Amino acid sequence: MRRILCLHLPYLETQRAWQDAARSPDSPVKGGAGKPVSERPDSGTSYTRPLVLTRTAGSSLLVSQACPLAQAAGVRPGITLSQACAMVPDLLAWPSHPARDAATLRRLAVWAMRFSPLVEADPPHMLLLDITGCERLFEGELNIARLAVDGLSRRGFFARAAIADTLGAAWALAFAGGESLVIVPPGHTPAHLAPLPPAALRIDPSTVERLEAVGLRTIGNLLMIPRSLLPARFGAGLVRRLEQALGEVSEPVAPLRPDTPPFARASLDPPCADRAALLATASALLDDVAGQLRERGLALQRLDCVLYRARPFAFPGRREQDSGGPLVLCVRLAFPTRDAGHIRPLLERQFERLHWATSRSDVPVNALSGSWETPAFTGLMLVARRLARCAPEQGDLFSPREPGIDEAIGVLVDRLAAQLGHEAIVRPRLIDDHQPEFAQRWISAAEVGCQAWDGLDGGAGSRQTASDTPPAARPRPVRLLARPLPIRALALAPDGAPAWLAWAGREHRVAIARGPERIETAWWRGRDVQRDYFRVTLDTGERLWVFRPMSADGWYLHGLFA
């Protein structure tokens, strides 16, 4: 008899949105001192404020999903956002992203394959696993369900689990069973389904309304009616779902088949410990992977070289024994590519980082960690990761194609990162934030690529009251001081621009002053910052960016224009 595990994630959308926001460097869902919100083992993501997701319906914004805090306050999907805000004054409302939710469910389905090879993602909230025969690997069905629920909780998602003989029964119990974990003994499906509402059978809402109108409010009520009378009144779909839940009609799990990344593998017999031979094998495999990428129209931004150890090996001077697991060398690229000629020297550099002992030529030593590795390797595999679509390029008939500026920068960054390390190569990323201190951050160029900037990162850092002009369109100094520098200045009007200031040991008359531009910080940053900025040109021609705090006296220099 087959056994099906159903995992119901009722708050997947809001928990996914909360986690996305928590990963932002400046977000209202951060805890104190900028720390992310905590997670509870029993409910996944821990909300600090009520949250709803919205969708547009005509000229109205409707609530599509509500977190547990919002639901406890009476907010339900389908009401307007204005009604929800009236019920919960401090409500957070973000737009829904069905594509991201579907991708998250699929990613969780791939993760769940550690419990069974047959996993189905059933949007919007269900994961279905055929665990028939898998209980022996986990010492029982209860352990499978607990491990799955705990694993999802650690990833920030609350889940209810149910195990039954049929897919329909497991789905119904996880959806409407009212318990966090239900296991139906084999052959006892009807008794556990009887108290559940008909909506748990996955029938359309109109059929549910017709059933309730005649007093059929549980599946047990349906089972008391002759099956032949149901289709004429409620349709054949109800009978089919009922038979599937009872196991009278087969309903197998439609397993997810994740895309296999391009890879190439070679076995080494006898085991090889020679670096030159391993490099030659890896080079041949790289050509194979590059060919697969061209056939699929893809490019990679990370290449994993997996070296399989020959056998467990006792470390000199240590009691424990090496597990014999594979050694992974990772080549990260700043720009997606499928050019084997560009990747090959970077892969060779990874091999060079492993120092091969001269006293014992058969035992390589990891130069980075100083630990002894296994004597030899039995196999080698290259796997393409972080794939991206690569549009075909038309070459010139009479001259070779010249690399574009983005591609050339990517090649340079890759070579520098191979020598200096990926974290040593950084680039500024503009953030859509009005407060100058938070308008950019440094990120690894090898992680995000080196394409030309196509806009600002979305952020939610502050609000601006002086004008509706986007911050990117406003003049900003070429040099921004890390900390505002106090200066002496004199304004002729209480709220006016400075007419005189002292800077760098000299006194200056202000020839031209433009402003003010008022900048205020967001409420979740704690203490408010309110400033009036001015762009001033001194009598010497120097152009400065100065401001006056609204809450205190004094003037500050914050930047210098070219």
Coordinates of C-alpha atoms in Angstrom, one line a residue, residues 199-415:
A199 CA -13.7 21.8 0.9
A200 CA -10.9 19.5 1.9
L201 CA -11.7 17.3 -1.1
R202 CA -10.3 20.0 -3.5
I203 CA -13.6 20.8 -5.0
D204 CA -14.6 24.2 -6.4
P205 CA -16.2 26.8 -4.0
S206 CA -19.6 26.8 -5.8
T207 CA -19.9 23.0 -5.1
V208 CA -19.0 23.6 -1.5
E209 CA -21.8 26.3 -1.2
R210 CA -24.4 23.9 -2.7
L211 CA -23.4 21.1 -0.3
E212 CA -23.7 23.5 2.7
A213 CA -27.0 24.7 1.5
V214 CA -28.5 21.2 1.9
G215 CA -26.8 20.5 5.2
L216 CA -23.9 18.4 3.9
R217 CA -21.1 20.0 6.0
T218 CA -18.7 17.1 6.5
I219 CA -17.3 14.4 4.3
G220 CA -19.0 11.9 6.7
N221 CA -22.4 13.4 5.6
L222 CA -21.4 12.7 2.0
L223 CA -20.4 9.1 2.7
M224 CA -23.9 8.5 4.1
I225 CA -25.5 9.4 0.7
P226 CA -25.6 6.8 -2.1
R227 CA -22.8 7.6 -4.5
S228 CA -25.1 7.4 -7.5
L229 CA -27.2 10.4 -6.4
L230 CA -24.3 12.8 -6.1
P231 CA -23.4 13.5 -9.8
A232 CA -26.8 14.7 -10.9
R233 CA -26.9 17.3 -8.1
F234 CA -23.3 18.3 -7.5
G235 CA -21.4 17.1 -10.6
A236 CA -19.0 14.3 -11.4
G237 CA -16.0 16.2 -10.0
L238 CA -17.2 15.7 -6.5
V239 CA -17.5 12.0 -6.9
R240 CA -14.1 11.7 -8.5
R241 CA -12.4 13.6 -5.7
L242 CA -14.2 11.5 -3.1
E243 CA -13.1 8.3 -4.8
Q244 CA -9.5 9.5 -5.1
A245 CA -9.5 10.4 -1.3
L246 CA -10.8 6.9 -0.5
G247 CA -8.4 5.1 -2.7
E248 CA -11.0 3.8 -5.1
V249 CA -9.4 5.7 -8.0
S250 CA -5.7 5.9 -8.4
E251 CA -4.0 9.4 -8.1
P252 CA -0.2 9.1 -8.2
V253 CA 2.2 11.9 -7.3
A254 CA 3.4 13.7 -10.4
P255 CA 7.1 14.0 -9.5
L256 CA 9.1 17.1 -10.0
R257 CA 11.9 16.7 -12.4
P258 CA 14.5 19.3 -11.8
D259 CA 16.7 20.4 -14.7
T260 CA 20.0 18.7 -14.6
P261 CA 22.9 21.3 -15.0
P262 CA 25.5 20.6 -17.7
F263 CA 28.2 18.4 -16.3
A264 CA 30.9 16.0 -17.4
R265 CA 32.5 13.2 -15.4
A266 CA 35.6 10.9 -15.7
S267 CA 36.6 7.9 -13.7
L268 CA 40.3 7.5 -12.8
D269 CA 41.5 3.9 -12.7
P270 CA 44.0 3.5 -11.1
P271 CA 43.5 6.4 -8.7
C272 CA 45.5 9.4 -9.7
A273 CA 47.5 11.8 -7.5
D274 CA 49.4 13.6 -10.2
R275 CA 48.3 17.2 -10.6
A276 CA 49.2 17.5 -14.2
A277 CA 47.2 14.4 -15.1
L278 CA 44.2 15.7 -13.1
L279 CA 44.5 19.1 -14.9
A280 CA 44.5 17.4 -18.3
T281 CA 41.4 15.5 -17.4
A282 CA 39.7 18.6 -16.1
S283 CA 40.6 20.5 -19.3
A284 CA 39.0 17.8 -21.4
L285 CA 35.9 17.8 -19.3
L286 CA 35.7 21.6 -19.5
D287 CA 35.5 21.4 -23.3
D288 CA 32.6 18.9 -22.9
V289 CA 30.7 21.2 -20.5
A290 CA 31.3 24.2 -22.8
G291 CA 29.8 22.2 -25.7
Q292 CA 26.7 21.4 -23.6
L293 CA 26.3 25.1 -22.7
R294 CA 26.4 26.1 -26.4
E295 CA 23.8 23.5 -27.3
R296 CA 21.4 24.7 -24.6
G297 CA 22.1 28.4 -25.2
L298 CA 23.4 28.9 -21.7
A299 CA 26.4 30.4 -19.9
L300 CA 27.7 29.7 -16.5
Q301 CA 28.8 32.0 -13.7
R302 CA 30.2 29.3 -11.4
L303 CA 32.0 26.0 -12.1
D304 CA 32.4 23.3 -9.5
C305 CA 35.2 20.9 -9.9
V306 CA 34.5 17.8 -7.7
L307 CA 37.4 15.5 -6.9
Y308 CA 36.4 12.1 -5.5
R309 CA 38.8 10.7 -2.9
A310 CA 40.1 7.2 -3.2
R311 CA 39.5 6.0 0.3
P312 CA 39.3 7.2 3.9
F313 CA 42.7 8.3 5.1
A314 CA 44.1 8.6 8.6
F315 CA 45.5 12.1 9.2
P316 CA 49.0 12.0 10.7
G317 CA 48.9 12.9 14.4
R318 CA 45.1 12.8 14.5
R319 CA 42.8 10.1 15.8
E320 CA 39.8 10.7 13.7
Q321 CA 39.6 9.5 10.1
D322 CA 38.8 11.5 7.0
S323 CA 35.3 10.7 5.8
G324 CA 36.5 10.2 2.2
G325 CA 34.1 12.9 0.9
P326 CA 34.8 14.7 -2.3
L327 CA 37.0 17.8 -2.5
V328 CA 35.3 20.7 -4.3
L329 CA 37.2 23.5 -6.2
C330 CA 34.9 26.4 -7.1
V331 CA 35.6 28.8 -10.0
R332 CA 33.4 31.9 -9.7
L333 CA 33.0 34.3 -12.6
A334 CA 32.1 38.0 -12.7
F335 CA 30.3 37.6 -16.0
P336 CA 28.3 34.6 -17.4
T337 CA 30.4 32.9 -20.1
R338 CA 30.8 29.6 -21.9
D339 CA 34.3 30.3 -23.2
A340 CA 36.5 27.4 -22.1
G341 CA 39.6 29.4 -23.0
H342 CA 38.6 32.0 -20.3
I343 CA 37.7 29.4 -17.7
R344 CA 40.6 27.1 -18.1
P345 CA 43.4 29.3 -16.5
L346 CA 41.1 30.1 -13.6
L347 CA 40.5 26.4 -13.0
E348 CA 44.3 25.8 -13.2
R349 CA 44.7 28.5 -10.5
Q350 CA 42.4 26.6 -8.2
F351 CA 44.6 23.5 -8.7
E352 CA 47.7 25.5 -7.9
R353 CA 46.2 26.6 -4.6
L354 CA 46.6 22.9 -3.5
H355 CA 50.2 22.4 -2.6
W356 CA 51.3 18.8 -3.3
A357 CA 53.8 17.6 -0.7
T358 CA 57.3 16.9 -1.9
S359 CA 58.3 14.6 1.0
R360 CA 55.5 12.2 0.1
S361 CA 54.5 12.7 -3.5
D362 CA 51.3 10.6 -3.2
V363 CA 49.8 12.8 -0.5
P364 CA 48.5 16.3 -1.4
V365 CA 48.3 19.0 1.2
N366 CA 45.6 21.7 1.3
A367 CA 47.7 24.8 1.3
L368 CA 44.8 26.9 2.5
S369 CA 43.9 24.9 5.6
G370 CA 47.1 23.0 6.2
S371 CA 45.2 19.7 6.4
W372 CA 46.3 16.5 4.8
E373 CA 44.2 15.2 2.0
T374 CA 43.7 11.7 0.6
P375 CA 46.5 9.9 -1.3
A376 CA 44.7 9.9 -4.7
F377 CA 41.5 10.6 -6.5
T378 CA 39.2 8.0 -8.2
G379 CA 37.1 10.4 -10.2
L380 CA 36.6 14.0 -11.3
M381 CA 33.4 15.9 -12.3
L382 CA 32.8 19.4 -13.6
V383 CA 29.3 20.9 -12.9
A384 CA 28.1 24.2 -14.3
R385 CA 26.3 26.4 -11.7
R386 CA 24.5 29.7 -11.7
L387 CA 23.3 29.4 -15.3
A388 CA 22.1 32.3 -17.4
R389 CA 20.6 32.5 -20.9
C390 CA 23.1 33.5 -23.5
A391 CA 21.9 35.1 -26.7
P392 CA 23.7 34.0 -29.8
E393 CA 26.0 36.6 -31.3
Q394 CA 26.5 37.2 -35.0
G395 CA 30.2 37.2 -35.9
D396 CA 31.9 39.4 -38.5
L397 CA 32.7 37.6 -41.7
F398 CA 36.1 39.2 -42.2
S399 CA 37.3 40.0 -38.7
P400 CA 37.1 38.3 -35.4
R401 CA 34.6 39.5 -32.9
E402 CA 35.9 42.0 -30.4
P403 CA 34.8 41.5 -26.8
G404 CA 32.4 44.1 -25.4
I405 CA 33.3 46.4 -22.5
D406 CA 31.3 44.4 -20.0
E407 CA 32.9 41.2 -21.2
A408 CA 36.4 42.7 -21.0
I409 CA 35.8 44.0 -17.5
G410 CA 34.5 40.6 -16.5
V411 CA 37.7 38.9 -17.7
L412 CA 39.8 41.4 -15.8
V413 CA 37.9 40.9 -12.6
D414 CA 38.1 37.1 -12.9
R415 CA 41.9 37.3 -13.3

